Amino acid sequence: MGKIILTGDRPTGKLHLGHYVGSLRRRVELQNSGAFDRVFIMIADAQALTDNADNPEKIRQNIIEVALDYLACGLDPEKTTIFIQSQIPELCELAFYYMNLVTVSRLQRNPTVKTEIQMRGFSTSIPVGFFTYPISQASDITAFRATTVPAGEDQEPMIEQTREIVRRFNAIYGDTLVEPEILLPDNAACLRLPGTDGKAKMSKSLGNCIYLSDPADEVRNRVMSMYTDPGHIRVQDPGKVEGNTVFTYLDAFCRPEHFAQYLPDYASLDELKAHYQRGGLGDVKVKKFLNAILQEVLEPIRARRQEFEQDIPAIYHMLKDGSEAAREVAAATLADVRRAMRIDYFDDAELIAEQSMKFKK
Ligand code: TRP
């Protein structure tokens, strides 16, 4: 069996730098590496509805935003099947069968679900659909026989849940499903890019995001007002680089060649950090450097997005084609699942013959 990628995003807003370093940049590299037989990227609208049931318009509006961000970053529909989760009804059927293989207490232990329940203030009124979304995510992954799921650290519990379902399914019904692996970013800063305010995560509700589609001056303002080291008051004071958002972003984005280009007084990030720690290096200089790098990353993305924005019908068309192609694959897996579960009554000539024998007098 070949190597297959499946991953995706909830369409609850435009994509930001956290998405970019956490998974998006990697996906594009993997797509272009030629090492994978197929790449599936899913806009997880059905999952987004599990905690936005009362706000379907938000999901509907953001489908195109996410698709534009994908294309702008370099995902290429010629190489990658981009599709919309809700257009693949087979995924629901798989989830319905997988539900029999997971206990309530197992779902309650999922750390990502636990945090999300707290963040959304669900406490005891947790929608069942939300509670069971890890099972639905197992359907997303297994339907495409994915071997590899490039995703952020917060998705680890989902992949572990998927692996458990696969093992249990295969043990009961025979070898049918593929056990996937998560592919995490290899750089610690990318694993968990903080918000511009230094808070743990970029999140729309905290207003601490830099979006891939933000205009250049907005990016600049965000960088110039970024959280640094509150103890670093005068330029000559020694500063901390740990927990200093500007340096975390540099860890995620800076490459050696950026110094020659934008900050030739320093040879490497280590040198820059050492100077900051020693004292005598002001925040503004470091922020300007980060801004130059981010503009270099974001400018081509913004330009490509603007081109794609000129033909929105073509994007819906691409998503429709992608969804049709994805559906074929999911339907083939579902047929295997039904056969393995012995609910393929009408396709099983043996069953009919056997039952005839049993009842014939
Ligand atoms: N849970 C993912 C997120 O919050 C989205 C998602 C849905 C996903 N199904 C998936 C990711 C399958 C990877 C694989 O962004």
Short mmCIF file of C-alpha atoms and ligand atoms in Angstrom, two decimals:
data_model
loop_
_atom_site.label_atom_id
_atom_site.label_comp_id
_atom_site.label_asym_id
_atom_site.label_seq_id
_atom_site.Cartn_x
_atom_site.Cartn_y
_atom_site.Cartn_z
CA MET A 1 0.00 0.00 0.00
CA GLY A 2 1.17 3.50 -0.83
CA LYS A 3 1.48 6.54 1.35
CA ILE A 4 -1.57 8.74 1.63
CA ILE A 5 -2.10 12.07 3.36
CA LEU A 6 -5.32 13.32 4.85
CA THR A 7 -5.69 16.42 6.95
CA GLY A 8 -7.95 19.43 7.22
CA ASP A 9 -9.22 22.48 9.00
CA ARG A 10 -12.47 23.68 10.48
CA PRO A 11 -13.82 26.59 8.45
CA THR A 12 -14.52 28.92 11.35
CA GLY A 13 -12.37 31.78 10.05
CA LYS A 14 -9.50 32.73 7.79
CA LEU A 15 -6.28 30.82 8.33
CA HIS A 16 -3.47 32.44 10.31
CA LEU A 17 0.24 32.02 10.92
CA GLY A 18 -0.42 29.32 13.52
CA HIS A 19 -2.10 27.21 10.82
CA TYR A 20 0.73 28.04 8.45
CA VAL A 21 3.66 26.85 10.57
CA GLY A 22 1.63 24.13 12.30
CA SER A 23 0.68 22.28 9.15
CA LEU A 24 -0.05 24.30 6.01
CA ARG A 25 3.56 25.00 4.99
CA ARG A 26 4.40 21.31 5.52
CA ARG A 27 1.44 20.13 3.45
CA VAL A 28 2.60 22.11 0.46
CA GLU A 29 6.13 20.66 0.78
CA LEU A 30 4.74 17.14 1.08
CA GLN A 31 2.42 17.70 -1.87
CA ASN A 32 5.40 18.75 -3.99
CA SER A 33 7.76 16.07 -2.66
CA GLY A 34 6.24 13.34 -4.81
CA ALA A 35 6.59 10.94 -1.85
CA PHE A 36 2.81 10.47 -1.51
CA ASP A 37 0.44 8.61 -3.79
CA ARG A 38 -2.43 10.84 -2.86
CA VAL A 39 -3.00 13.96 -0.81
CA PHE A 40 -6.46 14.80 0.54
CA ILE A 41 -7.16 18.12 2.23
CA MET A 42 -10.56 18.48 3.82
CA ILE A 43 -12.53 21.54 4.84
CA ALA A 44 -14.12 20.13 7.99
CA ASP A 45 -17.45 21.97 7.92
CA ALA A 46 -19.41 19.17 9.58
CA GLN A 47 -16.93 19.15 12.45
CA ALA A 48 -17.12 22.94 12.67
CA LEU A 49 -20.90 22.61 13.05
CA THR A 50 -20.48 20.40 16.13
CA ASP A 51 -19.86 23.53 18.19
CA ASN A 52 -21.46 26.09 15.87
CA ALA A 53 -24.82 24.45 15.30
CA ASP A 54 -26.61 27.76 15.83
CA ASN A 55 -24.37 29.66 13.44
CA PRO A 56 -24.37 27.82 10.10
CA GLU A 57 -23.84 31.07 8.20
CA LYS A 58 -20.40 31.49 9.75
CA ILE A 59 -19.33 28.09 8.43
CA ARG A 60 -20.90 28.72 5.04
CA GLN A 61 -19.05 32.04 4.66
CA ASN A 62 -15.71 30.64 5.68
CA ILE A 63 -15.55 27.70 3.25
CA ILE A 64 -14.31 29.98 0.50
CA GLU A 65 -11.91 31.83 2.83
CA VAL A 66 -10.20 28.57 3.77
CA ALA A 67 -10.12 27.39 0.15
CA LEU A 68 -8.54 30.71 -0.90
CA ASP A 69 -5.93 30.41 1.85
CA TYR A 70 -5.12 26.87 0.70
CA LEU A 71 -4.63 27.88 -2.90
CA ALA A 72 -2.70 31.01 -1.92
CA CYS A 73 -0.26 28.89 0.10
CA GLY A 74 0.38 26.65 -2.88
CA LEU A 75 -1.91 23.68 -2.46
CA ASP A 76 -2.53 22.65 -6.04
CA PRO A 77 -5.76 20.91 -7.07
CA GLU A 78 -3.80 19.12 -9.81
CA LYS A 79 -1.84 17.31 -7.12
CA THR A 80 -4.10 17.49 -4.09
CA THR A 81 -7.76 16.61 -3.70
CA ILE A 82 -9.38 19.48 -1.81
CA PHE A 83 -12.92 18.70 -0.65
CA ILE A 84 -15.71 19.57 1.77
CA GLN A 85 -16.47 17.11 4.57
CA SER A 86 -20.28 17.43 4.55
CA GLN A 87 -20.38 16.45 0.87
CA ILE A 88 -19.16 12.94 1.74
CA PRO A 89 -22.11 11.25 3.47
CA GLU A 90 -20.11 8.00 3.67
CA LEU A 91 -18.17 9.61 6.53
CA CYS A 92 -21.32 9.69 8.69
CA GLU A 93 -22.01 6.04 8.11
CA LEU A 94 -18.49 5.04 9.08
CA ALA A 95 -18.72 7.15 12.23
CA PHE A 96 -21.99 5.44 13.15
CA TYR A 97 -20.31 2.03 13.09
CA TYR A 98 -17.15 3.24 14.84
CA MET A 99 -19.29 4.58 17.70
CA ASN A 100 -19.83 0.97 18.79
CA LEU A 101 -16.09 0.59 19.31
CA VAL A 102 -15.53 3.53 21.66
CA THR A 103 -16.66 4.00 25.26
CA VAL A 104 -18.04 7.17 26.78
CA SER A 105 -15.27 7.19 29.38
CA ARG A 106 -12.63 6.95 26.65
CA LEU A 107 -14.07 10.06 24.98
CA GLN A 108 -14.19 11.86 28.33
CA ARG A 109 -10.45 11.33 28.71
CA ASN A 110 -9.56 13.08 25.41
CA PRO A 111 -7.45 16.06 26.53
CA THR A 112 -8.21 18.22 23.48
CA VAL A 113 -11.96 17.72 23.88
CA LYS A 114 -11.62 18.48 27.61
CA THR A 115 -9.90 21.83 26.94
CA GLU A 116 -12.35 22.72 24.21
CA ILE A 117 -15.32 21.99 26.50
CA GLN A 118 -13.82 24.41 29.04
CA MET A 119 -13.02 27.05 26.43
CA ARG A 120 -16.54 26.97 25.06
CA GLY A 121 -18.11 26.97 28.48
CA PHE A 122 -20.20 23.89 27.66
CA SER A 123 -19.73 22.45 31.20
CA THR A 124 -22.59 19.97 31.46
CA SER A 125 -24.52 20.90 28.33
CA ILE A 126 -22.14 19.33 25.83
CA PRO A 127 -23.69 18.62 22.43
CA VAL A 128 -23.44 14.89 21.68
CA GLY A 129 -22.10 15.65 18.23
CA PHE A 130 -19.30 17.72 19.69
CA PHE A 131 -18.49 15.09 22.29
CA THR A 132 -18.15 12.42 19.61
CA TYR A 133 -16.21 14.42 17.04
CA PRO A 134 -13.02 12.39 17.66
CA ILE A 135 -14.96 9.40 16.30
CA SER A 136 -16.05 11.36 13.26
CA GLN A 137 -12.45 12.41 12.76
CA ALA A 138 -11.47 8.72 12.75
CA SER A 139 -13.90 8.32 9.85
CA ASP A 140 -12.32 11.23 7.99
CA ILE A 141 -8.89 9.67 8.29
CA THR A 142 -9.73 6.01 7.69
CA ALA A 143 -12.13 6.65 4.80
CA PHE A 144 -9.15 7.75 2.73
CA ARG A 145 -6.83 5.03 4.08
CA ALA A 146 -4.54 7.79 5.23
CA THR A 147 -1.13 6.71 6.46
CA THR A 148 -0.02 10.21 7.37
CA VAL A 149 -1.82 13.13 9.04
CA PRO A 150 0.23 16.35 9.07
CA ALA A 151 -1.25 18.35 11.95
CA GLY A 152 -0.52 20.34 15.07
CA GLU A 153 0.11 18.91 18.50
CA ASP A 154 -3.50 19.47 19.56
CA GLN A 155 -4.55 16.80 17.06
CA GLU A 156 -2.48 14.07 18.69
CA PRO A 157 -5.34 12.74 20.86
CA MET A 158 -7.53 12.47 17.73
CA ILE A 159 -4.96 10.38 15.90
CA GLU A 160 -4.49 8.16 18.95
CA GLN A 161 -8.28 7.67 19.11
CA THR A 162 -8.29 6.80 15.42
CA ARG A 163 -5.52 4.26 15.88
CA GLU A 164 -7.46 2.59 18.68
CA ILE A 165 -10.59 2.38 16.55
CA VAL A 166 -8.61 0.91 13.66
CA ARG A 167 -7.01 -1.73 15.88
CA ARG A 168 -10.32 -2.69 17.44
CA PHE A 169 -12.13 -2.76 14.11
CA ASN A 170 -9.46 -4.92 12.51
CA ALA A 171 -9.36 -7.27 15.52
CA ILE A 172 -13.11 -7.86 15.41
CA TYR A 173 -13.91 -7.75 11.70
CA GLY A 174 -10.59 -8.65 10.09
CA ASP A 175 -7.85 -6.54 8.59
CA THR A 176 -9.66 -3.69 6.81
CA LEU A 177 -8.56 -0.26 8.01
CA VAL A 178 -5.19 1.49 7.90
CA GLU A 179 -3.55 2.80 11.07
CA PRO A 180 -2.43 6.41 10.52
CA GLU A 181 0.48 8.35 11.97
CA ILE A 182 0.56 12.02 12.88
CA LEU A 183 3.28 14.17 11.34
CA LEU A 184 4.09 16.98 13.74
CA PRO A 185 6.17 20.07 12.91
CA ASP A 186 9.81 19.33 13.68
CA ASN A 187 10.48 22.74 15.22
CA ALA A 188 9.22 23.45 18.75
CA ALA A 189 8.22 27.03 17.89
CA CYS A 190 6.00 25.72 15.07
CA LEU A 191 4.40 23.16 17.31
CA ARG A 192 2.70 25.86 19.32
CA LEU A 193 3.00 29.31 17.82
CA PRO A 194 1.72 31.77 20.45
CA GLY A 195 -0.59 34.66 19.73
CA THR A 196 0.91 38.11 19.18
CA ASP A 197 0.01 38.90 22.83
CA GLY A 198 2.13 35.98 24.06
CA LYS A 199 -0.90 33.85 24.97
CA ALA A 200 -0.58 30.12 24.29
CA LYS A 201 -2.42 30.02 20.98
CA MET A 202 -3.58 32.25 18.16
CA SER A 203 -7.33 32.45 18.39
CA LYS A 204 -9.84 34.62 16.69
CA SER A 205 -11.72 35.33 19.91
CA LEU A 206 -8.54 36.59 21.60
CA GLY A 207 -7.80 38.95 18.69
CA ASN A 208 -4.14 37.90 18.72
CA CYS A 209 -3.81 36.49 15.20
CA ILE A 210 -1.88 37.44 12.11
CA TYR A 211 -3.96 36.18 9.20
CA LEU A 212 -2.36 35.00 5.97
CA SER A 213 -4.53 37.51 4.12
CA ASP A 214 -3.83 40.50 6.39
CA PRO A 215 -2.60 43.59 4.51
CA ALA A 216 1.08 44.50 4.92
CA ASP A 217 0.46 47.44 7.29
CA GLU A 218 -1.76 45.33 9.54
CA VAL A 219 0.99 42.69 9.80
CA ARG A 220 3.49 45.43 10.59
CA ASN A 221 1.29 46.89 13.35
CA ARG A 222 0.79 43.46 14.86
CA VAL A 223 4.52 42.80 14.90
CA MET A 224 5.44 46.23 16.27
CA SER A 225 3.00 45.80 19.18
CA MET A 226 3.94 42.20 19.89
CA TYR A 227 4.48 40.95 23.41
CA THR A 228 8.19 40.73 24.30
CA ASP A 229 9.91 40.67 27.69
CA PRO A 230 8.08 43.01 30.08
CA GLY A 231 11.29 43.32 32.11
CA HIS A 232 13.23 44.66 29.13
CA ILE A 233 12.50 48.34 29.59
CA ARG A 234 15.59 50.25 28.44
CA VAL A 235 17.69 49.19 25.48
CA GLN A 236 20.70 48.55 27.69
CA ASP A 237 18.75 46.18 29.99
CA PRO A 238 19.39 42.45 29.56
CA GLY A 239 16.35 40.76 27.98
CA LYS A 240 14.80 37.31 28.02
CA VAL A 241 14.27 35.36 24.81
CA GLU A 242 12.31 32.51 26.41
CA GLY A 243 8.61 33.29 26.33
CA ASN A 244 9.41 36.36 24.21
CA THR A 245 6.97 36.14 21.34
CA VAL A 246 9.18 37.99 18.86
CA PHE A 247 11.95 35.44 19.35
CA THR A 248 9.52 32.51 19.22
CA TYR A 249 8.33 33.81 15.85
CA LEU A 250 11.94 34.17 14.71
CA ASP A 251 12.53 30.54 15.74
CA ALA A 252 9.60 29.59 13.51
CA PHE A 253 10.38 31.79 10.48
CA CYS A 254 13.98 32.99 10.43
CA ARG A 255 16.48 31.35 8.08
CA PRO A 256 20.27 32.04 8.07
CA GLU A 257 20.07 33.94 4.76
CA HIS A 258 17.67 36.47 6.30
CA PHE A 259 20.58 38.02 8.22
CA ALA A 260 22.62 38.94 5.16
CA GLN A 261 19.47 40.36 3.64
CA TYR A 262 17.88 42.30 6.49
CA LEU A 263 20.24 42.43 9.46
CA PRO A 264 23.86 42.08 8.29
CA ASP A 265 25.31 43.09 11.69
CA TYR A 266 24.51 39.59 12.92
CA ALA A 267 25.47 36.22 11.48
CA SER A 268 22.83 34.04 13.12
CA LEU A 269 19.80 33.92 15.37
CA ASP A 270 22.00 32.68 18.21
CA GLU A 271 24.12 35.81 17.92
CA LEU A 272 21.05 38.04 17.92
CA LYS A 273 19.65 36.26 20.97
CA ALA A 274 22.97 36.52 22.81
CA HIS A 275 23.05 40.28 22.26
CA TYR A 276 19.46 40.66 23.47
CA GLN A 277 20.23 38.63 26.60
CA ARG A 278 23.39 40.63 27.27
CA GLY A 279 21.54 43.94 26.91
CA GLY A 280 22.01 46.73 24.41
CA LEU A 281 19.61 45.48 21.76
CA GLY A 282 16.23 47.18 21.55
CA ASP A 283 12.89 45.49 20.81
CA VAL A 284 12.20 47.75 17.85
CA LYS A 285 15.22 46.50 15.93
CA VAL A 286 14.26 42.86 16.47
CA LYS A 287 10.65 43.57 15.58
CA LYS A 288 11.63 45.31 12.36
CA PHE A 289 13.70 42.26 11.44
CA LEU A 290 10.78 39.92 12.14
CA ASN A 291 8.47 42.18 10.15
CA ALA A 292 10.80 42.03 7.14
CA ILE A 293 10.81 38.23 7.27
CA LEU A 294 7.04 37.93 7.70
CA GLN A 295 6.42 40.34 4.83
CA GLU A 296 8.68 38.18 2.64
CA VAL A 297 6.66 35.07 3.58
CA LEU A 298 3.24 36.67 3.31
CA GLU A 299 3.61 38.92 0.27
CA PRO A 300 3.50 36.11 -2.35
CA ILE A 301 0.65 34.40 -0.46
CA ARG A 302 -1.35 37.65 -0.45
CA ALA A 303 -0.67 38.26 -4.13
CA ARG A 304 -1.72 34.75 -5.16
CA ARG A 305 -4.85 35.02 -3.02
CA GLN A 306 -5.84 38.20 -4.81
CA GLU A 307 -5.53 36.42 -8.15
CA PHE A 308 -7.68 33.52 -7.03
CA GLU A 309 -10.26 35.95 -5.61
CA GLN A 310 -10.92 37.15 -9.17
CA ASP A 311 -12.60 33.85 -10.10
CA ILE A 312 -14.66 32.58 -7.16
CA PRO A 313 -16.94 30.34 -9.29
CA ALA A 314 -13.83 28.41 -10.38
CA ILE A 315 -13.01 27.72 -6.76
CA TYR A 316 -16.45 26.31 -5.98
CA HIS A 317 -16.07 24.23 -9.10
CA MET A 318 -12.71 22.91 -7.90
CA LEU A 319 -14.23 22.05 -4.50
CA LYS A 320 -17.09 20.23 -6.19
CA ASP A 321 -14.73 18.19 -8.35
CA GLY A 322 -12.57 17.46 -5.32
CA SER A 323 -15.59 16.38 -3.29
CA GLU A 324 -16.73 14.03 -6.04
CA ALA A 325 -13.27 12.46 -6.32
CA ALA A 326 -13.03 12.12 -2.53
CA ARG A 327 -16.45 10.56 -2.36
CA GLU A 328 -15.42 7.75 -4.69
CA VAL A 329 -12.56 6.81 -2.41
CA ALA A 330 -14.68 6.97 0.74
CA ALA A 331 -17.38 4.85 -0.90
CA ALA A 332 -14.85 2.12 -1.74
CA THR A 333 -13.65 2.03 1.88
CA LEU A 334 -17.24 1.96 3.12
CA ALA A 335 -17.95 -1.06 0.87
CA ASP A 336 -14.96 -2.86 2.44
CA VAL A 337 -16.21 -1.94 5.91
CA ARG A 338 -19.70 -3.22 5.20
CA ARG A 339 -18.30 -6.46 3.84
CA ALA A 340 -16.03 -6.91 6.85
CA MET A 341 -18.95 -6.18 9.21
CA ARG A 342 -21.10 -8.69 7.34
CA ILE A 343 -23.86 -6.24 6.53
CA ASP A 344 -23.44 -6.59 2.78
CA TYR A 345 -26.48 -8.89 2.53
CA PHE A 346 -27.45 -8.29 -1.06
CA ASP A 347 -23.93 -8.65 -2.46
CA ASP A 348 -23.34 -12.00 -0.81
CA ALA A 349 -24.57 -14.89 -2.94
CA GLU A 350 -23.23 -17.34 -0.37
CA LEU A 351 -25.44 -15.93 2.35
CA ILE A 352 -28.55 -16.39 0.24
CA ALA A 353 -27.61 -19.95 -0.73
CA GLU A 354 -26.81 -20.80 2.89
CA GLN A 355 -30.10 -19.46 4.16
CA SER A 356 -31.99 -21.30 1.43
CA MET A 357 -30.41 -24.59 2.54
CA LYS A 358 -31.30 -23.89 6.15
CA PHE A 359 -34.98 -23.41 5.46
CA LYS A 360 -35.61 -25.88 2.64
CA LYS A 361 -37.70 -28.90 3.66
N1 TRP B 1 -9.85 18.74 14.11
C1 TRP B 1 -9.18 19.45 13.08
C2 TRP B 1 -9.04 20.91 13.52
O1 TRP B 1 -9.51 21.28 14.56
C3 TRP B 1 -9.88 19.38 11.74
C4 TRP B 1 -10.03 17.99 11.22
C5 TRP B 1 -11.20 17.33 11.00
C6 TRP B 1 -8.98 17.11 10.87
N2 TRP B 1 -10.97 16.08 10.53
C7 TRP B 1 -9.61 15.90 10.41
C8 TRP B 1 -7.59 17.18 10.90
C9 TRP B 1 -8.87 14.80 10.02
C10 TRP B 1 -6.85 16.08 10.51
C11 TRP B 1 -7.49 14.89 10.07
O2 TRP B 1 -8.47 21.70 12.83
#
